């Protein structure tokens, strides 16, 4: 069972509040095609695409060409991301309810900050969040603690277990552990044995409906 109700929730964005795996896969595969590399399936993208681009792309494309790869990725992203953006089931209702309860809400994502804020505005969600912090908004990206510190600056408390960090991947749980927030895994599948051995979740919920009901 989870501990007492939170004072604040810090949410991951992609595939926590919005469904973007098809968009991310499309952008990666356009970039791979540009470099003559084999594409990823959506399942491979889900397994591999969790770091920010400035952390992941030098490893994928090499230190000399990662910035070129980033330009190809974002050129594709700008064309497709709003048309294909979909809220996760129950996310809007949950966010509205949490704000009506007076809870502090923020976003910490490894998507670029300007794109995050455009997407939040497109969905009509900007007013739900005190801070929306993305990649390169701080000196280091998630799982470093920097973006969480930025996200919580106006709150006047935390990070500690009164702040729930809610995300769908291992890097979200690692970030929660790195900051002292309560790590909450949100995804359809429960954790596999030893899947998150280094950074385990405090608890797991299947979706936004379940999280809202729990709170």
Rosetta silent file (secondary structure, phi, psi, omega in degrees, C-alpha in Angstrom):
SEQUENCE: XXXXXXXXXXXXXXXXXXXXXXXXXXXXXXXXXXXXXXXXXXXXXXXXXXXXXXXXXXXXXXXXXXXXXXXXXXXXXXXXXXXXXXXXXXXXXXXXXXXXXXXXXXXXXXXXXXXXXXXXXXXXXXXXXXXXXXXXXXXXXXXXXXXXXXXXXXXXXXXXXXXXXXXXXXXXXXXXXXXXXXXXXXXXXXXXXXXXXXXXXXXXXXXXXXXXXXX
SCORE:     score description
SCORE:     0.000 S_00000001
   1 L     0.000  143.452  178.813    0.000    0.000    0.000 S_00000001
   2 L   -71.159  160.980  175.945    1.213    3.523   -0.721 S_00000001
   3 L   -74.630 -163.449 -176.211    2.031    5.934    2.097 S_00000001
   4 L   -62.207  161.383 -175.524   -0.005    9.028    2.888 S_00000001
   5 L   -58.609  148.040 -176.389   -1.406   11.182    0.104 S_00000001
   6 L   -76.935  158.278  167.079    1.105   13.389   -1.724 S_00000001
   7 L   -87.927  -26.519 -175.563    1.539   17.140   -1.502 S_00000001
   8 E  -150.323  154.339  173.249    2.838   17.219   -5.065 S_00000001
   9 E  -129.872  129.579  172.211    3.174   15.033   -8.145 S_00000001
  10 E  -106.957  121.028 -176.079    5.942   15.297  -10.724 S_00000001
  11 E  -105.177  137.701  156.273    4.947   13.546  -13.940 S_00000001
  12 L   -64.007  166.493 -177.103    6.946   12.199  -16.794 S_00000001
  13 L  -108.144  -69.285 -174.120    5.265   13.195  -20.065 S_00000001
  14 E   -63.650  122.061  175.164    5.660   10.743  -22.944 S_00000001
  15 L    65.831   15.210  165.346    3.615    7.591  -22.403 S_00000001
  16 L  -110.530  -53.482  176.575    2.769    8.654  -18.864 S_00000001
  17 L  -105.530  -26.329  179.609    0.301   11.457  -19.648 S_00000001
  18 E  -131.763  152.865 -179.327    0.328   11.256  -23.468 S_00000001
  19 E   -96.458  106.259 -175.598    0.700    8.396  -25.944 S_00000001
  20 L  -128.488    8.848  179.712    3.692    9.218  -28.138 S_00000001
  21 H   -58.345  -40.690  176.703    5.477    5.940  -28.930 S_00000001
  22 H   -60.718  -40.012  178.600    4.295    6.040  -32.583 S_00000001
  23 H   -64.332  -48.162 -177.529    5.615    9.613  -32.927 S_00000001
  24 H   -62.440  -42.003  179.053    8.942    8.802  -31.277 S_00000001
  25 H   -63.234  -43.262  177.381    9.381    5.681  -33.421 S_00000001
  26 H   -58.535  -43.596 -177.768    8.638    7.645  -36.599 S_00000001
  27 H   -69.456  -42.299  176.460   11.226   10.279  -35.680 S_00000001
  28 H   -61.206  -44.643 -175.186   13.904    7.758  -34.773 S_00000001
  29 H   -70.462  -31.437  172.559   13.360    5.804  -37.977 S_00000001
  30 H   -63.618  -38.394  178.939   13.529    8.935  -40.151 S_00000001
  31 H   -69.352  -44.199  177.160   16.863    9.679  -38.483 S_00000001
  32 H   -60.523  -41.168  179.472   18.128    6.128  -38.943 S_00000001
  33 H   -61.259  -39.760  178.741   17.119    6.232  -42.619 S_00000001
  34 H   -59.037  -33.592 -177.975   19.117    9.439  -43.080 S_00000001
  35 L   -99.697    6.061 -179.748   22.206    7.622  -41.812 S_00000001
  36 L    69.414   29.217 -178.459   21.519    4.333  -43.611 S_00000001
  37 L  -103.058  153.532 -179.277   20.853    2.508  -40.368 S_00000001
  38 L   -68.544  148.459 -178.697   18.187   -0.177  -39.811 S_00000001
  39 L   -75.893  165.410  171.884   14.873    0.958  -38.298 S_00000001
  40 L  -102.917  145.794  165.711   13.496    0.126  -34.883 S_00000001
  41 L   -74.076  166.523  176.463   10.158   -1.463  -34.223 S_00000001
  42 H   -61.866  -35.887  178.403    7.919    0.333  -31.764 S_00000001
  43 H   -63.303  -39.316  177.583    8.793   -2.336  -29.193 S_00000001
  44 H   -66.901  -38.703  176.806   12.501   -1.599  -29.662 S_00000001
  45 H   -61.973  -44.121  178.735   11.854    2.121  -29.274 S_00000001
  46 H   -57.322  -37.728 -176.534    9.956    1.472  -26.054 S_00000001
  47 H   -78.546  -26.422 -167.593   12.914   -0.499  -24.711 S_00000001
  48 H  -113.426  -25.590 -167.260   15.668    1.891  -25.802 S_00000001
  49 L   -97.565   79.926 -178.808   14.462    5.485  -26.109 S_00000001
  50 L  -125.378  -26.931  178.199   14.495    6.918  -22.585 S_00000001
  51 L   -75.423  161.959  170.859   17.501    9.240  -22.366 S_00000001
  52 L   -67.492  159.363 -178.396   17.419   12.806  -23.627 S_00000001
  53 H   -62.093  -37.484 -178.331   18.750   13.269  -27.152 S_00000001
  54 H   -68.344  -20.554  174.550   21.860   15.098  -25.955 S_00000001
  55 H   -90.871  -36.375 -173.712   22.699   12.059  -23.821 S_00000001
  56 H   -86.135  -38.663 -169.535   21.592    9.312  -26.239 S_00000001
  57 H   -69.895  -34.726  174.362   22.530   10.595  -29.697 S_00000001
  58 H   -59.438  -31.956  177.222   26.329   10.825  -29.261 S_00000001
  59 H   -73.087  -39.081 -176.331   26.232    7.102  -28.419 S_00000001
  60 H   -76.915  -40.393 -169.460   23.952    6.232  -31.359 S_00000001
  61 H  -117.630   -2.355  178.421   25.428    8.429  -34.083 S_00000001
  62 L    90.324  151.816 -175.335   28.897    9.316  -32.831 S_00000001
  63 L   -64.834  -22.837 -177.178   30.265   12.545  -31.375 S_00000001
  64 L   -83.544  -21.462 -171.591   30.908   14.067  -34.817 S_00000001
  65 L  -126.577    4.854 -175.516   27.396   13.624  -36.244 S_00000001
  66 H   -66.369  -31.777  179.055   24.966   13.513  -33.343 S_00000001
  67 H   -69.305  -35.949  172.909   23.940   17.147  -33.812 S_00000001
  68 H   -61.506  -43.466  177.958   23.122   16.441  -37.465 S_00000001
  69 H   -61.277  -40.521  178.435   21.023   13.481  -36.278 S_00000001
  70 H   -60.735  -40.920  179.632   19.244   15.715  -33.797 S_00000001
  71 H   -63.572  -41.005  178.103   18.302   18.131  -36.596 S_00000001
  72 H   -64.794  -44.260 -179.831   16.815   15.308  -38.685 S_00000001
  73 H   -57.809  -50.195 -174.970   14.908   13.968  -35.679 S_00000001
  74 H   -74.993  -26.534  173.215   13.379   17.325  -34.805 S_00000001
  75 H   -62.493  -41.114  175.890   12.587   18.218  -38.415 S_00000001
  76 H   -68.135  -44.183 -177.911   10.432   15.084  -38.514 S_00000001
  77 H   -57.640  -44.381 -177.526    9.053   15.721  -35.040 S_00000001
  78 H   -62.248  -28.961 -179.511    7.839   19.216  -35.893 S_00000001
  79 H   -75.859  -38.494 -166.798    5.817   17.825  -38.800 S_00000001
  80 H  -108.793  -18.830 -161.071    4.067   14.967  -36.979 S_00000001
  81 H   -70.395  -37.638 -178.038    3.948   15.479  -33.214 S_00000001
  82 H   -76.141  -36.474  179.424    0.782   17.569  -32.746 S_00000001
  83 H   -63.513  -32.543 -175.504   -1.276   15.678  -35.321 S_00000001
  84 H  -102.826    1.497 -178.587   -0.494   12.379  -33.621 S_00000001
  85 L   -69.975  128.651  178.652   -0.519   13.579  -30.008 S_00000001
  86 E  -134.735  132.360  174.591   -3.068   11.723  -27.891 S_00000001
  87 E   -69.364  142.638  172.009   -3.793   12.056  -24.187 S_00000001
  88 L   -65.843  148.768 -177.174   -3.611    8.850  -22.199 S_00000001
  89 L   -57.225  124.552  177.447   -6.995    7.605  -21.119 S_00000001
  90 L    84.633   -3.287 -174.600   -8.151    9.479  -18.024 S_00000001
  91 H   -66.237  -46.344 -178.265   -5.159   11.844  -17.925 S_00000001
  92 H   -62.409  -44.164  179.584   -7.073   15.086  -18.402 S_00000001
  93 H   -64.083  -39.746  178.669   -9.722   14.205  -15.826 S_00000001
  94 H   -63.950  -46.799 -178.593   -7.043   13.142  -13.341 S_00000001
  95 H   -62.336  -41.716  178.668   -5.039   16.364  -13.754 S_00000001
  96 H   -62.587  -43.421  179.420   -8.150   18.488  -13.360 S_00000001
  97 H   -65.274  -40.022  178.985   -9.134   16.608  -10.222 S_00000001
  98 H   -64.342  -40.945  177.943   -5.668   16.863   -8.703 S_00000001
  99 H   -66.753  -38.554  177.670   -5.585   20.613   -9.264 S_00000001
 100 H   -63.516  -28.521  174.914   -9.050   20.990   -7.753 S_00000001
 101 L   -75.918  -10.002  179.667   -7.665   19.214   -4.685 S_00000001
 102 L    85.471   16.651  179.576   -4.953   21.877   -4.507 S_00000001
 103 L   -79.812  147.828  177.670   -2.017   19.556   -5.212 S_00000001
 104 E   -81.034  127.362 -177.912    1.157   20.931   -6.758 S_00000001
 105 E  -123.837  140.550  177.047    1.746   19.455  -10.233 S_00000001
 106 E  -147.695  165.570  176.306    4.814   19.593  -12.473 S_00000001
 107 E  -122.139  135.489  169.737    6.310   17.803  -15.458 S_00000001
 108 E  -130.199  117.584 -174.070    9.891   16.559  -15.828 S_00000001
 109 E  -138.079  159.203  171.752   10.647   14.993  -19.191 S_00000001
 110 E   -95.450   11.410  165.671   13.566   14.261  -21.493 S_00000001
 111 E   -79.764  148.438  179.756   11.624   15.780  -24.384 S_00000001
 112 E   -56.946  137.572 -174.938   12.865   19.265  -25.287 S_00000001
 113 H   -55.038  -47.575  179.473   11.239   21.892  -23.084 S_00000001
 114 H   -59.204  -39.999  178.134    9.717   24.064  -25.851 S_00000001
 115 H   -64.780  -40.754  177.094    8.067   21.030  -27.465 S_00000001
 116 H   -57.140  -47.967 -174.839    6.686   19.935  -24.098 S_00000001
 117 H   -69.958  -33.042  173.548    5.121   23.301  -23.447 S_00000001
 118 H   -63.878  -44.372 -178.968    3.619   23.449  -26.952 S_00000001
 119 H   -65.502  -42.035  177.692    2.054   20.017  -26.452 S_00000001
 120 H   -60.722  -42.173  177.210    0.661   20.947  -23.031 S_00000001
 121 H   -65.282  -39.621  178.945   -0.894   24.056  -24.552 S_00000001
 122 H   -59.712  -37.021 -179.809   -2.297   22.073  -27.473 S_00000001
 123 L   -85.089   -5.811 -176.590   -4.088   19.769  -25.025 S_00000001
 124 L    75.958   25.375 -174.137   -5.310   22.672  -22.871 S_00000001
 125 L  -105.412   -4.096 -172.728   -3.266   21.452  -19.913 S_00000001
 126 H   -54.345  -38.472 -177.278   -0.785   24.299  -19.378 S_00000001
 127 H   -70.603  -11.265  178.955   -2.757   25.691  -16.432 S_00000001
 128 H   -77.509  -23.408 -168.981   -2.554   22.420  -14.523 S_00000001
 129 L  -111.318  135.966  172.983    1.221   22.603  -14.021 S_00000001
 130 L   -73.802  -38.135  178.808    3.339   24.979  -11.968 S_00000001
 131 E  -141.855  140.957  173.028    6.434   24.010  -13.933 S_00000001
 132 E  -124.581  108.056 -171.506    7.042   22.055  -17.168 S_00000001
 133 E  -115.953  125.287 -179.168   10.742   21.160  -17.366 S_00000001
 134 E  -120.831 -174.704  179.562   12.288   19.429  -20.351 S_00000001
 135 E   -59.776  139.451 -179.776   15.643   18.421  -21.755 S_00000001
 136 L    71.228    0.963  173.408   18.261   21.208  -21.803 S_00000001
 137 L   -72.678  -20.777  177.163   16.137   23.421  -19.505 S_00000001
 138 L  -130.021  172.418 -174.559   18.684   22.625  -16.795 S_00000001
 139 L   -60.867  -35.674  178.148   22.400   21.816  -16.815 S_00000001
 140 L  -128.806  154.383 -179.311   21.702   18.068  -16.733 S_00000001
 141 L   -99.930  165.383  173.171   18.706   16.024  -17.834 S_00000001
 142 L   -50.644  131.726   20.498   16.743   13.279  -16.091 S_00000001
 143 L   -92.773    8.235  173.879   17.790   11.071  -14.262 S_00000001
 144 L   -61.397  154.203 -176.472   19.978   13.818  -12.769 S_00000001
 145 L   -75.879  -11.505 -173.476   18.201   15.735   -9.989 S_00000001
 146 H   -53.709  -50.448 -177.283   18.521   19.143  -11.684 S_00000001
 147 H   -66.877  -29.599  176.984   15.175   19.193  -13.524 S_00000001
 148 H   -68.775  -41.559  176.034   13.271   18.005  -10.452 S_00000001
 149 H   -58.774  -42.571  177.748   14.817   20.795   -8.390 S_00000001
 150 H   -63.854  -42.827 -177.388   13.713   23.274  -11.061 S_00000001
 151 H   -63.513  -31.246 -175.077   10.225   21.792  -11.200 S_00000001
 152 H   -98.397    0.233 -177.092    9.759   22.100   -7.432 S_00000001
 153 L   -50.591  -46.528 -177.771   11.295   25.552   -6.923 S_00000001
 154 L   -74.906  -10.428 -170.781    7.948   27.338   -6.425 S_00000001
 155 L   -73.129  -36.840 -177.344    6.571   24.625   -4.138 S_00000001
 156 L    80.611   12.908  174.643    8.534   25.471   -1.015 S_00000001
 157 L  -154.737  169.632  177.835    8.921   21.808   -0.042 S_00000001
 158 L    70.036 -179.445   -0.535   10.508   18.580   -1.259 S_00000001
 159 L   -74.222  134.898  175.407   11.893   16.720   -2.969 S_00000001
 160 L  -161.144 -169.437 -174.709   10.984   14.017   -0.481 S_00000001
 161 L   -74.157   -2.864  169.977    8.368   11.290   -0.171 S_00000001
 162 L   -77.968   -8.609  177.181    5.599   13.876   -0.013 S_00000001
 163 E  -110.130  119.682  176.796    6.359   14.306   -3.742 S_00000001
 164 E   -92.228  126.710  172.611    5.400   11.416   -6.008 S_00000001
 165 E   -98.888  115.736 -171.305    7.439   11.044   -9.192 S_00000001
 166 E  -110.456  119.700  179.165    5.172    9.260  -11.675 S_00000001
 167 E  -158.048  172.143 -171.159    6.603    7.662  -14.815 S_00000001
 168 L  -108.191   -0.954 -174.299    6.577    4.617  -17.036 S_00000001
 169 L  -131.045  169.682 -179.878   10.283    3.741  -17.422 S_00000001
 170 H   -61.599  -34.770 -177.533   13.367    2.799  -15.457 S_00000001
 171 H   -68.347  -29.265  175.090   14.895    6.244  -15.949 S_00000001
 172 H   -68.187  -42.794  178.520   11.870    7.810  -14.194 S_00000001
 173 H   -66.060  -39.716  176.877   12.297    5.509  -11.217 S_00000001
 174 H   -61.470  -42.200  179.034   16.028    6.242  -11.154 S_00000001
 175 H   -63.316  -40.951  177.110   15.308    9.967  -11.153 S_00000001
 176 H   -59.867  -46.026  178.686   12.882    9.542   -8.267 S_00000001
 177 H   -64.135  -38.255 -179.182   15.509    7.663   -6.262 S_00000001
 178 H   -65.958  -23.417 -176.053   18.158   10.257   -7.140 S_00000001
 179 H  -107.195  -11.624 -176.993   15.991   13.048   -5.768 S_00000001
 180 L    86.312    6.822  174.112   14.316   11.367   -2.803 S_00000001
 181 L   -75.445  163.696  177.226   10.846   11.516   -4.340 S_00000001
 182 E   -80.078  120.583 -176.734    8.475    8.571   -4.034 S_00000001
 183 E   -82.714  123.002 -178.047    8.880    6.466   -7.213 S_00000001
 184 E  -121.341  120.660  177.149    5.559    5.494   -8.825 S_00000001
 185 E   -91.674  126.653  178.138    5.459    3.212  -11.883 S_00000001
 186 E  -123.745  111.329  177.160    2.509    3.794  -14.206 S_00000001
 187 L  -171.221  163.725 -178.522    2.000    1.334  -17.076 S_00000001
 188 L   -61.547  -44.340 -172.367   -0.284   -1.539  -18.028 S_00000001
 189 L   -86.783  134.278  173.563    2.191   -4.293  -17.149 S_00000001
 190 L   -68.556  160.592  179.737    3.262   -4.886  -13.550 S_00000001
 191 L   -62.520  141.178  171.695    7.017   -5.016  -12.924 S_00000001
 192 L   -75.552  154.931  175.622    8.785   -8.232  -13.768 S_00000001
 193 L   -54.692  128.558  178.010   10.804   -9.870  -10.976 S_00000001
 194 L    67.719    7.280 -178.663   14.105   -7.979  -10.621 S_00000001
 195 L   -61.341  -40.518 -178.767   13.190   -5.650  -13.524 S_00000001
 196 L  -117.686   47.535 -173.380   13.807   -2.570  -11.397 S_00000001
 197 L   -60.390  -40.075 -177.071   16.186   -4.121   -8.911 S_00000001
 198 L   -76.802  -34.181 -176.606   18.420   -1.040   -8.635 S_00000001
 199 L  -136.852   75.169 -174.690   15.615    1.530   -8.509 S_00000001
 200 L   -73.543  150.443  172.930   12.373   -0.196   -7.512 S_00000001
 201 L   -74.371  150.022  171.929    8.998    1.538   -7.538 S_00000001
 202 L   -69.514  -36.017  173.240    7.226    2.160   -4.258 S_00000001
 203 E  -162.705  168.267 -176.279    4.101    0.933   -6.016 S_00000001
 204 E  -123.343  137.714  170.332    2.622    0.339   -9.447 S_00000001
 205 E  -126.896  151.839 -174.549   -0.617    1.577  -11.011 S_00000001
 206 L   -78.895  -34.234 -173.343   -1.950    0.560  -14.401 S_00000001
 207 L  -162.886 -177.719 -177.218   -3.172    3.917  -15.663 S_00000001
 208 H   -65.602  -33.774  176.427   -4.322    7.436  -14.829 S_00000001
 209 H   -59.631  -44.743 -177.965   -7.727    6.191  -13.670 S_00000001
 210 H   -68.006  -38.798  178.804   -6.055    3.925  -11.106 S_00000001
 211 H   -65.120  -44.837  179.327   -3.712    6.669   -9.903 S_00000001
 212 H   -62.660  -42.490  177.883   -6.553    9.158   -9.451 S_00000001
 213 H   -62.471  -38.902 -179.212   -8.636    6.576   -7.595 S_00000001
 214 H   -64.764  -43.198 -178.392   -5.681    5.810   -5.316 S_00000001
 215 L   -72.925    0.000    0.000   -5.144    9.458   -4.391 S_00000001
